[in-house]
Short mmCIF file of C-alpha atoms and ligand atoms in Angstrom, two decimals:
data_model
loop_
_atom_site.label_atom_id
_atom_site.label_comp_id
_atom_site.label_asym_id
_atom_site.label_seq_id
_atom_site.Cartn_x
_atom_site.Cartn_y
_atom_site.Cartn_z
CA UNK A 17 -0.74 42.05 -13.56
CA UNK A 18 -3.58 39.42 -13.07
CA UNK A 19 -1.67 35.43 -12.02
CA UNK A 20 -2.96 33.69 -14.95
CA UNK A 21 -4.64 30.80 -13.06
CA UNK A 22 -3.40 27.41 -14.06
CA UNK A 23 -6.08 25.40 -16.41
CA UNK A 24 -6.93 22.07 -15.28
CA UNK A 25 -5.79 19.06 -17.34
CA UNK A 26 -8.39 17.14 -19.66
CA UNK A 27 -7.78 14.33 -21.75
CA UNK A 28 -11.08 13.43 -23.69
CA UNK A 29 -12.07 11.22 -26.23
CA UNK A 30 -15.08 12.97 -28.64
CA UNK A 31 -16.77 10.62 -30.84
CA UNK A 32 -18.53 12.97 -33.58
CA UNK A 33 -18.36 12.94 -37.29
CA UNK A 34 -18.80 16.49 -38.02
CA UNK A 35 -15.61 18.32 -38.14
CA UNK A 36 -17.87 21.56 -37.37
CA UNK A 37 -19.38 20.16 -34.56
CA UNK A 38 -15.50 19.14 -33.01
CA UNK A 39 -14.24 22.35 -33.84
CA UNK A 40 -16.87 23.79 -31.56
CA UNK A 41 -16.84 21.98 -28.45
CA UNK A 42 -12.70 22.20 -28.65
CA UNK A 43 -13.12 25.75 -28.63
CA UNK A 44 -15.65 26.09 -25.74
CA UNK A 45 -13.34 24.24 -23.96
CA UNK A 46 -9.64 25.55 -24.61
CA UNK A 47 -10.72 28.88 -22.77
CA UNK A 48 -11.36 26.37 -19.70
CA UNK A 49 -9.13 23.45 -19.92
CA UNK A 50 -5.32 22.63 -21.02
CA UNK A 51 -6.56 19.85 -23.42
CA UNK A 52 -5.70 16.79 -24.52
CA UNK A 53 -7.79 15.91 -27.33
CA UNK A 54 -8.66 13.14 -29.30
CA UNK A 55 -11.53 13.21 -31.82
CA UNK A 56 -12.80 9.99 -33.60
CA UNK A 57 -15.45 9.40 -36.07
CA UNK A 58 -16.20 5.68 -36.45
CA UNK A 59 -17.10 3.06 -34.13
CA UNK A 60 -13.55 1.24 -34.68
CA UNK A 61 -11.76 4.27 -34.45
CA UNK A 62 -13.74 4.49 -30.59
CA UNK A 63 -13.01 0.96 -29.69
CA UNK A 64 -8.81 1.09 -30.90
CA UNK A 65 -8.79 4.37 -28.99
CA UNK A 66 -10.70 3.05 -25.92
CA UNK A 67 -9.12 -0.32 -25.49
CA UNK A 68 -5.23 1.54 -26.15
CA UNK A 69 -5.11 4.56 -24.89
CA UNK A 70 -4.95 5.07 -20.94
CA UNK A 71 -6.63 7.45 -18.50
CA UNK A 72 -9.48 9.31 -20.77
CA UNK A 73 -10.94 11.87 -17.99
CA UNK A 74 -14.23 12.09 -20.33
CA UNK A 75 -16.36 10.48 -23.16
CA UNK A 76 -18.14 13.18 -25.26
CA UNK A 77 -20.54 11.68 -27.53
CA UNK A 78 -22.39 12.38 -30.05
CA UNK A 79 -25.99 10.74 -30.56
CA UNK A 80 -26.54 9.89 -34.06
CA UNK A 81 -23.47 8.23 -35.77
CA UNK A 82 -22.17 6.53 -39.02
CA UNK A 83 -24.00 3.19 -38.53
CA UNK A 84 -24.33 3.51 -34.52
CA UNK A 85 -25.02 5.66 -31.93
CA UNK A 86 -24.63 7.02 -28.46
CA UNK A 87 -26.51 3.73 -26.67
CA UNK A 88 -23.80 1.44 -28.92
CA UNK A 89 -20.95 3.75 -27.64
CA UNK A 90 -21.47 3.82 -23.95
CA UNK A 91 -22.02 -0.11 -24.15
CA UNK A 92 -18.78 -0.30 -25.46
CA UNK A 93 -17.38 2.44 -22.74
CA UNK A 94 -19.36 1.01 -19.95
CA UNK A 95 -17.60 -2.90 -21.04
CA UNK A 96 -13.94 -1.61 -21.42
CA UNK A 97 -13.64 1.11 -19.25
CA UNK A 98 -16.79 1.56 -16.82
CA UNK A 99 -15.36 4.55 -14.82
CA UNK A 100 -15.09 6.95 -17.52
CA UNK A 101 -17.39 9.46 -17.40
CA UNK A 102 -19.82 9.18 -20.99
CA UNK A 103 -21.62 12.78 -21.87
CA UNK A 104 -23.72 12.91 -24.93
CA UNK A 105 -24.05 15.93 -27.02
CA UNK A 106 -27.08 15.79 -29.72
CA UNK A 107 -29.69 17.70 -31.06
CA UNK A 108 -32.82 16.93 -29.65
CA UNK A 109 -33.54 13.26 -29.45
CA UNK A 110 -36.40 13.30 -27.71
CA UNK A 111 -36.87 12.71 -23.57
CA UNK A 112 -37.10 9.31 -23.79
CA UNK A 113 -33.64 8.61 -26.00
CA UNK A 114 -32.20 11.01 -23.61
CA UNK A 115 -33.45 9.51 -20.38
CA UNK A 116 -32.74 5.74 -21.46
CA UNK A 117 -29.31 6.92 -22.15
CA UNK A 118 -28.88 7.87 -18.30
CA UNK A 119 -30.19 4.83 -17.55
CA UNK A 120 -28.21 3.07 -19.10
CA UNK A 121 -25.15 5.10 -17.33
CA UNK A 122 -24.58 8.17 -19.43
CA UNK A 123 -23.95 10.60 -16.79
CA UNK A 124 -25.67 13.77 -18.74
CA UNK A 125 -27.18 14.79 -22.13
CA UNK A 126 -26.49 18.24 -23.77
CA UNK A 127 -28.61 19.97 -26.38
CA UNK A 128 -26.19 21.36 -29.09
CA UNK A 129 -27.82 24.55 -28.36
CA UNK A 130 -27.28 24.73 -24.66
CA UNK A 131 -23.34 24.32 -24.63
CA UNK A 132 -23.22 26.49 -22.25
CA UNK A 133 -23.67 24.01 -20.13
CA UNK A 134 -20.84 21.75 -21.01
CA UNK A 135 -17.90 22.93 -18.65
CA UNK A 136 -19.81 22.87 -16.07
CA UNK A 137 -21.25 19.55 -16.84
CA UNK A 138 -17.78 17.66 -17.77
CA UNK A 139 -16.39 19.50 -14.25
CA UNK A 140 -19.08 18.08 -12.12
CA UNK A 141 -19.36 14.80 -13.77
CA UNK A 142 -15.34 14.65 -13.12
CA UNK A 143 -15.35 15.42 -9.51
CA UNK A 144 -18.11 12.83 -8.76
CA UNK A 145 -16.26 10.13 -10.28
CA UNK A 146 -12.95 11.01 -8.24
CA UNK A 147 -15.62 10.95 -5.24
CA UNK A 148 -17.00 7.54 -6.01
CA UNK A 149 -13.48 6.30 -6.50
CA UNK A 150 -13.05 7.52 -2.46
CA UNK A 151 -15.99 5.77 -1.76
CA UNK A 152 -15.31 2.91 -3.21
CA UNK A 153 -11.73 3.03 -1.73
CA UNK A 154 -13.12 3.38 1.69
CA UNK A 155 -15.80 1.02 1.35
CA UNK A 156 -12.94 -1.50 0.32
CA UNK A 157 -11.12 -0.49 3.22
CA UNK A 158 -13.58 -0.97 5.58
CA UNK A 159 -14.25 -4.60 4.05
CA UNK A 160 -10.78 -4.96 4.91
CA UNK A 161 -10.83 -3.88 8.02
CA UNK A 162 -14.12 -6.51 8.83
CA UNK A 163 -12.38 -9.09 7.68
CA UNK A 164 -9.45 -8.42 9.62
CA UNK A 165 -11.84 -7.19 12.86
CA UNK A 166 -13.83 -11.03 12.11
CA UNK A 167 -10.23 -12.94 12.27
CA UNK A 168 -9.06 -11.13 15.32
CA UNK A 169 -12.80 -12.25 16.82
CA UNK A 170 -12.18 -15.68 16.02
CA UNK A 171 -9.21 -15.85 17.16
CA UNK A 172 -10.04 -14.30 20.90
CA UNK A 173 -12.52 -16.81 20.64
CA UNK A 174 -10.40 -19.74 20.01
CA UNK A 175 -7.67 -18.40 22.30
CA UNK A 176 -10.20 -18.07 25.05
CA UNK A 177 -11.90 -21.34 24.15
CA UNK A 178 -8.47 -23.02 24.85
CA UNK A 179 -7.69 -21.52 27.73
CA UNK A 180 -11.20 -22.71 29.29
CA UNK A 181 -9.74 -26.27 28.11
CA UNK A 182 -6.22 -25.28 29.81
CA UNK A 183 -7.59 -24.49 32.82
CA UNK A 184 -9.48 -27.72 33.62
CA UNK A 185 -6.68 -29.82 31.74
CA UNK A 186 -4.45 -28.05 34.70
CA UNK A 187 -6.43 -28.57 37.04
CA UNK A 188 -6.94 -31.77 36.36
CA UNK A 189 -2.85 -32.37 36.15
CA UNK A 190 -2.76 -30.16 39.48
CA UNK A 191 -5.21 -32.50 41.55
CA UNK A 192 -3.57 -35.92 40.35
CA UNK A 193 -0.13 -35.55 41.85
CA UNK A 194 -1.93 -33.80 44.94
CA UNK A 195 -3.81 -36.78 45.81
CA UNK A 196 -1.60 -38.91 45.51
CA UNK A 197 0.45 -36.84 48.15
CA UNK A 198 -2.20 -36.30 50.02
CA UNK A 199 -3.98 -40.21 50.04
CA UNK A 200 -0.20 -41.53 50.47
CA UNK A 201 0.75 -39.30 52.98
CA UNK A 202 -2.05 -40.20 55.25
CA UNK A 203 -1.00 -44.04 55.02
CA UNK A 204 2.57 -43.31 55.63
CA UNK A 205 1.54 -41.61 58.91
CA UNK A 206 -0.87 -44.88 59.64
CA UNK A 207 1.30 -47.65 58.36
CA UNK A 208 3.86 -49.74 60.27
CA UNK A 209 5.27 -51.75 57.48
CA UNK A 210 9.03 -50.43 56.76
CA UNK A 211 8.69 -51.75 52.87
CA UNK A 212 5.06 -50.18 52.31
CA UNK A 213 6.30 -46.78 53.75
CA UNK A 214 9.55 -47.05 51.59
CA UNK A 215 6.64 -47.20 48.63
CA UNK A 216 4.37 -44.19 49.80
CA UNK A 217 7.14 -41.82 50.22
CA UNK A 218 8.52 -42.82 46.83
CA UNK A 219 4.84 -41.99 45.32
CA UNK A 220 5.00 -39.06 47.34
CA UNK A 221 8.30 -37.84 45.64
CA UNK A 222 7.45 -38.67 42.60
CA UNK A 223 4.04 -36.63 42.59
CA UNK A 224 6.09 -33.32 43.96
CA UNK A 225 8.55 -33.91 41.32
CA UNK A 226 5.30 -34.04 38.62
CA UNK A 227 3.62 -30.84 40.81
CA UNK A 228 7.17 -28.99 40.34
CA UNK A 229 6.85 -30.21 36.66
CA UNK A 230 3.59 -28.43 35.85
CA UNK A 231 4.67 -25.38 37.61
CA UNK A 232 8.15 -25.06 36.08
CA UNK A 233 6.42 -25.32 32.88
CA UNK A 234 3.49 -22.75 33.14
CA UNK A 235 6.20 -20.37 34.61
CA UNK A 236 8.04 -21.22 31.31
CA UNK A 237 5.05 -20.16 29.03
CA UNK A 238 4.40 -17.06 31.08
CA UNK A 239 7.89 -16.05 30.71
CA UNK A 240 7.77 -16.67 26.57
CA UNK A 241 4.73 -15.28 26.67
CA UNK A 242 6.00 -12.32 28.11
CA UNK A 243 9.40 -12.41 25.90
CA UNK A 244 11.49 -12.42 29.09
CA UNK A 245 12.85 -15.69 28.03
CA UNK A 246 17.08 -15.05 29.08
CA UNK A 247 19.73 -17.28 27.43
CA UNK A 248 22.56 -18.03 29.31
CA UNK A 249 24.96 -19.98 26.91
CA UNK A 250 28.18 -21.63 27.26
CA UNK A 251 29.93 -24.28 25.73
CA UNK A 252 27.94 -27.28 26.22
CA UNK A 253 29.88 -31.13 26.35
CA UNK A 254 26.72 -33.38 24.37
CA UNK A 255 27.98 -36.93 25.11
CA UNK A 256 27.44 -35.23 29.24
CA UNK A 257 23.97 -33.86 28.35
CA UNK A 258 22.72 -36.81 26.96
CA UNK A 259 23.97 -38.38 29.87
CA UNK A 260 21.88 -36.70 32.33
CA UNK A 261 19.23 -37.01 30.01
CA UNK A 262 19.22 -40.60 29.91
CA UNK A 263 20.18 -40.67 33.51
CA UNK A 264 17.30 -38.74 34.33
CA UNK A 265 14.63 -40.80 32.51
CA UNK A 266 15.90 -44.27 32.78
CA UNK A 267 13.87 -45.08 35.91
CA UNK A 268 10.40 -43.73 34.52
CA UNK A 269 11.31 -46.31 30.83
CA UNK A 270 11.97 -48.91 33.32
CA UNK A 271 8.80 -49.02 35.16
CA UNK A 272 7.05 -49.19 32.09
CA UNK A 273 9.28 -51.31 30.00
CA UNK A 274 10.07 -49.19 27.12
CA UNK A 275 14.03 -49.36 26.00
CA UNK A 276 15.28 -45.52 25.97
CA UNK A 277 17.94 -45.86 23.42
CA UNK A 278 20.98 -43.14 23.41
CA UNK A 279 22.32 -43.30 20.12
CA UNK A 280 26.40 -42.54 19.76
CA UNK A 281 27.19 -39.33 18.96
CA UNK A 282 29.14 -38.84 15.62
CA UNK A 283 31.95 -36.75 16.47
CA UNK A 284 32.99 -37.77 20.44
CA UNK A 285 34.41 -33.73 20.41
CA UNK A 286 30.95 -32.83 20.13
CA UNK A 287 31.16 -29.12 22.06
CA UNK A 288 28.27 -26.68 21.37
CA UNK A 289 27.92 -23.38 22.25
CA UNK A 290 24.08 -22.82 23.49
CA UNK A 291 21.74 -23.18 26.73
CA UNK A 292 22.16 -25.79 28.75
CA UNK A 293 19.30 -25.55 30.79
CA UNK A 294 17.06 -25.38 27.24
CA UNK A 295 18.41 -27.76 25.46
CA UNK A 296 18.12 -30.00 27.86
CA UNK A 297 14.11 -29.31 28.52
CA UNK A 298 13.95 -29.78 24.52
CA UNK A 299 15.50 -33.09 25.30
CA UNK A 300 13.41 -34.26 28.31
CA UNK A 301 9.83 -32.76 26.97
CA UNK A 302 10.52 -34.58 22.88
CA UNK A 303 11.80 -37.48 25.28
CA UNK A 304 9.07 -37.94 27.97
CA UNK A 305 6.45 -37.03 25.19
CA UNK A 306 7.82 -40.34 23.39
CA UNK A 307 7.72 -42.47 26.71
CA UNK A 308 3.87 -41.01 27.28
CA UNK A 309 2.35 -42.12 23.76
CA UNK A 310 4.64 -45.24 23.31
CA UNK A 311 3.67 -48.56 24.79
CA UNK A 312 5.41 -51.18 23.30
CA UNK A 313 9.03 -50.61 21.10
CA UNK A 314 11.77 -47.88 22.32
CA UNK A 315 12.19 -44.39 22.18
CA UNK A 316 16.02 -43.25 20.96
CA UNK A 317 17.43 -40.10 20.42
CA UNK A 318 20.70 -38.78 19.34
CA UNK A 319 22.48 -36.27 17.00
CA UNK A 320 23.23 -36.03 13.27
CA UNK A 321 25.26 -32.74 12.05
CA UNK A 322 24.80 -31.01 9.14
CA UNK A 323 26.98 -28.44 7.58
CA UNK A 324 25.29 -25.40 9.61
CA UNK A 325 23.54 -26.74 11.81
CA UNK A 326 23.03 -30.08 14.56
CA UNK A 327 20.27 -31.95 13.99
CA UNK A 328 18.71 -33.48 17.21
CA UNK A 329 16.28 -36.21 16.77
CA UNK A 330 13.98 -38.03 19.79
CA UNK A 331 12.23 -41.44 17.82
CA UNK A 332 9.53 -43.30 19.01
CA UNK A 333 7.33 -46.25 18.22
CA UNK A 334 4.28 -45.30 19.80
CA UNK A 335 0.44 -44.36 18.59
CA UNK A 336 1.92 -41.72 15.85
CA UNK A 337 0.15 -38.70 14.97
CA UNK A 338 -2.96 -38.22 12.70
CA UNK A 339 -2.71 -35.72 9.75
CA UNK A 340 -5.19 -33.42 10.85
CA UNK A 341 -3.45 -32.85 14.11
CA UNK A 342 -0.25 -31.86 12.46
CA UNK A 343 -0.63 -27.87 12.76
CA UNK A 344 -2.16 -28.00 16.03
CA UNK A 345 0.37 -29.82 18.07
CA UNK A 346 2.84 -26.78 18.41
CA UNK A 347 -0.04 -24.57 19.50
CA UNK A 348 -0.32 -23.38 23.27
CA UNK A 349 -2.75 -25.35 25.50
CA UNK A 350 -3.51 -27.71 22.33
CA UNK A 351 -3.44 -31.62 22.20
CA UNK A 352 -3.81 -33.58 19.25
CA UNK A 353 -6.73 -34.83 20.41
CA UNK A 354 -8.53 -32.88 23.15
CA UNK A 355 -10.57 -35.94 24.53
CA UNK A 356 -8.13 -38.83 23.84
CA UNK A 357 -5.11 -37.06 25.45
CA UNK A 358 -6.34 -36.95 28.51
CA UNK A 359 -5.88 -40.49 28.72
CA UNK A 360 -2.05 -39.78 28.75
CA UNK A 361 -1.93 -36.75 30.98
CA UNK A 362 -0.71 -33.46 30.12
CA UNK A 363 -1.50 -30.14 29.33
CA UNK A 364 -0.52 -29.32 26.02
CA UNK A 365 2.58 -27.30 27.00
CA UNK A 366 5.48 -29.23 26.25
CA UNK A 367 5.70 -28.99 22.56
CA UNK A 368 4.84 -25.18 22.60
CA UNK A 369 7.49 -24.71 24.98
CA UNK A 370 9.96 -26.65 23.32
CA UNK A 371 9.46 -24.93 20.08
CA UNK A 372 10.02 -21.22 21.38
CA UNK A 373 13.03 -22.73 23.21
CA UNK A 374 14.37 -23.93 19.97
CA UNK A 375 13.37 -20.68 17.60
CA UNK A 376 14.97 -18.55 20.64
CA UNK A 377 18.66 -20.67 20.10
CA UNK A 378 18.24 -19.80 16.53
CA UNK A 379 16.96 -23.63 15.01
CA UNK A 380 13.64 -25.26 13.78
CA UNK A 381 11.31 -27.72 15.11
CA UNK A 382 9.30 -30.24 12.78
CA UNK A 383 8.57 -33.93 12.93
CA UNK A 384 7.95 -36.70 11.09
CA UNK A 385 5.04 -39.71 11.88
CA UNK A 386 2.71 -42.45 10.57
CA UNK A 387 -0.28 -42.95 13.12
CA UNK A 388 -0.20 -46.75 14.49
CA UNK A 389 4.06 -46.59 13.91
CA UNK A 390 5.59 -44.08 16.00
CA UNK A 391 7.01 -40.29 15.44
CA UNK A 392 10.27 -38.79 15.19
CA UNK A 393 11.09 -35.14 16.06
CA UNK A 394 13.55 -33.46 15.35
CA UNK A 395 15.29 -29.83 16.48
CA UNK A 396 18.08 -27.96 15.07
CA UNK A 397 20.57 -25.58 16.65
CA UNK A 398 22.83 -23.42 14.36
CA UNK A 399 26.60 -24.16 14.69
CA UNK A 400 27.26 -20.20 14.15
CA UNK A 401 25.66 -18.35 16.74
CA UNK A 402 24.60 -15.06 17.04
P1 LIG B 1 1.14 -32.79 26.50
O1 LIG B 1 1.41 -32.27 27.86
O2 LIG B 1 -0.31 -32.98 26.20
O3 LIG B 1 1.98 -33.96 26.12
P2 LIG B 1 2.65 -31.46 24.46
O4 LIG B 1 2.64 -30.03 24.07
O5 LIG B 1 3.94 -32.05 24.85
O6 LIG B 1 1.56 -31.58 25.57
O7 LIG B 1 2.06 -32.31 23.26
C1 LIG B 1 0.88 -31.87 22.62
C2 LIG B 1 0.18 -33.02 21.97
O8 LIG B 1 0.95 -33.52 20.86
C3 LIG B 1 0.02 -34.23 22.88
O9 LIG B 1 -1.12 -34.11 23.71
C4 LIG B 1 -0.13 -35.35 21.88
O10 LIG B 1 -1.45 -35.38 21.40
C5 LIG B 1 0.78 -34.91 20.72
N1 LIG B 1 2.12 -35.54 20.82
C6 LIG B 1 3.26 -34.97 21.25
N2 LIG B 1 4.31 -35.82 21.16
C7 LIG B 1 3.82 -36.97 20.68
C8 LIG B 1 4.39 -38.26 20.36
N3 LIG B 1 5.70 -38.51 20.53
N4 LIG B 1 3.56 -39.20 19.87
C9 LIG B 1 2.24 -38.95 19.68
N5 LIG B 1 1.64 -37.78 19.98
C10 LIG B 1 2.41 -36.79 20.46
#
């Protein structure tokens, strides 16, 4: 026995007020389809049907109709639901009814006496909308895929932009300290004077400890870059990191006289289990950065606790931050203010560094500042670890 081949699903909507004229054209196609169809006679019988029922495969149509007619219908189709295929069936109504009808977005006219026609017209008619619906899907997709192909170009552009800006900020940064060994050096070889040497080879310290600085620091960003960042945590004593830290700094606030101001820390059993060696760059980097853009005033920092978390804050009273600059900060090789930072030195990786040091313990990064009035940043590390 013959495999009875499996009919192809048609829902279709046939606006015609002569019950003959239905009859036919739902028995040409029964022997083709497994219908679904709805017949309606008026114009508000088209619009409920259109605007409430979903998914119509096909608009059949008939030309001439109780107080409208096929141009009326497909403006309605065309505004509700413009991907539905519209076929008109009529008697003749002349080339030019018939071919402003097309025009208008019908996608084919049938004579009532060429039916013959019809599967073969509602098939084809089908299968080009379901390829226009591809195309338009790929077309979208491609859009897409420009838009995401035009950030991606921006953003190598940027990106490569500020590494141009890096690499002459660093070299800049690189040939300051060398100098200064270099010019210094040459005078402690010349000079005679016990107190003047005493002088150059303190300069000459201090610009290996700034060289050893800049180094430590781009070997830091290649390494986060890289995601070969390694904790190493232990229990960590605060009241003996902040110590060091203000240990380590006091000299540089002196010679400028700014106060550096180690507030007390809450709870004097204040143990935390973390990286030492990161949280204390955190510290230093907020710390220094608050020595570099304050002149006048102090710089404190010091510890609050929350219930999951410690909050660390650095606070300064220096030249503040402008609004715009506010997203840019925490960027690689950035500085609020390309031009004007170069006045303090730099190369826009201490704040980057700091904040992949703090989202690698688990915390946050933010801060808080009024240009002209100082800034206050603040880091978080999570009491539970992981
Ligand atoms: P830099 O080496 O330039 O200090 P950072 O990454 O530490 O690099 O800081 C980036 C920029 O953020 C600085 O150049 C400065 O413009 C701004 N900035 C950082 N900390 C402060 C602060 N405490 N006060 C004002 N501006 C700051």
């Amino acid at each position: 026995m013959k495999p009875k081949s499996i009919k192809q699903r048609l829902h279709l909507i046939y606006l015609e007020d002569s019950p003959m004229d239905v009859a036919i054209v739902r028995d040409i196609l029964e022997d083709e389809f497994e219908l679904d169809f709805v017949s309606v006679a008026t114009k508000k019988e088209f619009e409920n049907q259109l605007t409430t029922s979903a998914g119509f495969d096909i608009i059949l149509s008939d030309y001439e109709l109780q107080g409208f007619d096929a141009r009326e219908a497909l403006g309605i189709a065309k505004s509700c639901c413009p991907d539905i295929p519209f076929i008109c069936i009529s008697g003749t109504i002349g080339e030019e009814n018939a071919v402003e009808l097309l025009r208008l977005g019908a996608v084919d006219y049938i004579l009532k006496d060429r039916m013959a026609r019809l599967v073969s017209s509602i098939k084809r008619a089908i299968q080009e909308e379901k390829e226009k619906k591809k195309l338009d899907f790929a077309q979208q997709e491609i859009k897409e895929q420009n838009k995401e192909l035009l950030k991606a170009k921006q953003k190598a552009e940027e990106s490569d932009r500020l590494k141009s800006v890096f690499l002459s900020n660093m070299s800049h940064e690189i040939r300051t300290p060398l100098n200064g060994i270099l010019g210094f050096s040459e005078l402690l070889v010349i000079s005679n004077d016990f107190q003047k040497r005493e002088k150059y080879a303190s300069i000459i310290r201090e610009s290996c400890q700034q060289l050893t600085q800049i180094i430590d620091s781009v070997l830091d960003i290649s390494l986060i870059e890289s995601n070969q960042i390694q904790l190493t945590k232990t229990d960590v004593d605060l009241q003996k990191t902040f110590s060091y830290v203000h240990t380590m700094l006091s000299p540089d606030f002196e010679r400028k006289g700014i106060q550096l101001v180690q507030n007390d820390i809450p709870n004097t059993n204040y143990v935390l289990f973390t990286d030492e060696r990161k949280l204390t760059q955190i510290l230093l980097n907020l710390i220094k950065n608050g020595l570099k853009f304050t002149n006048e005033g102090y710089v404190e920092f010091g510890v609050d606790e929350t219930e999951k978390s410690y909050v660390f804050y650095v606070r300064d009273t220096g030249i503040g931050i402008e609004d715009a600059e506010r997203k840019v900060i925490f960027e690689r090789f950035r500085q609020a203010d390309e031009g004007s930072a170069r006045n303090f030195g730099g190369a826009g990786l201490g704040l980057p560094i700091s904040k992949s040091f703090v989202e690698i313990l688990g915390g946050e990064i933010w801060f808080k500042s009024k240009p002209g009035k100082g800034s206050t940043f603040y880091f978080t590390i999570p009491k539970t670890q992981e």
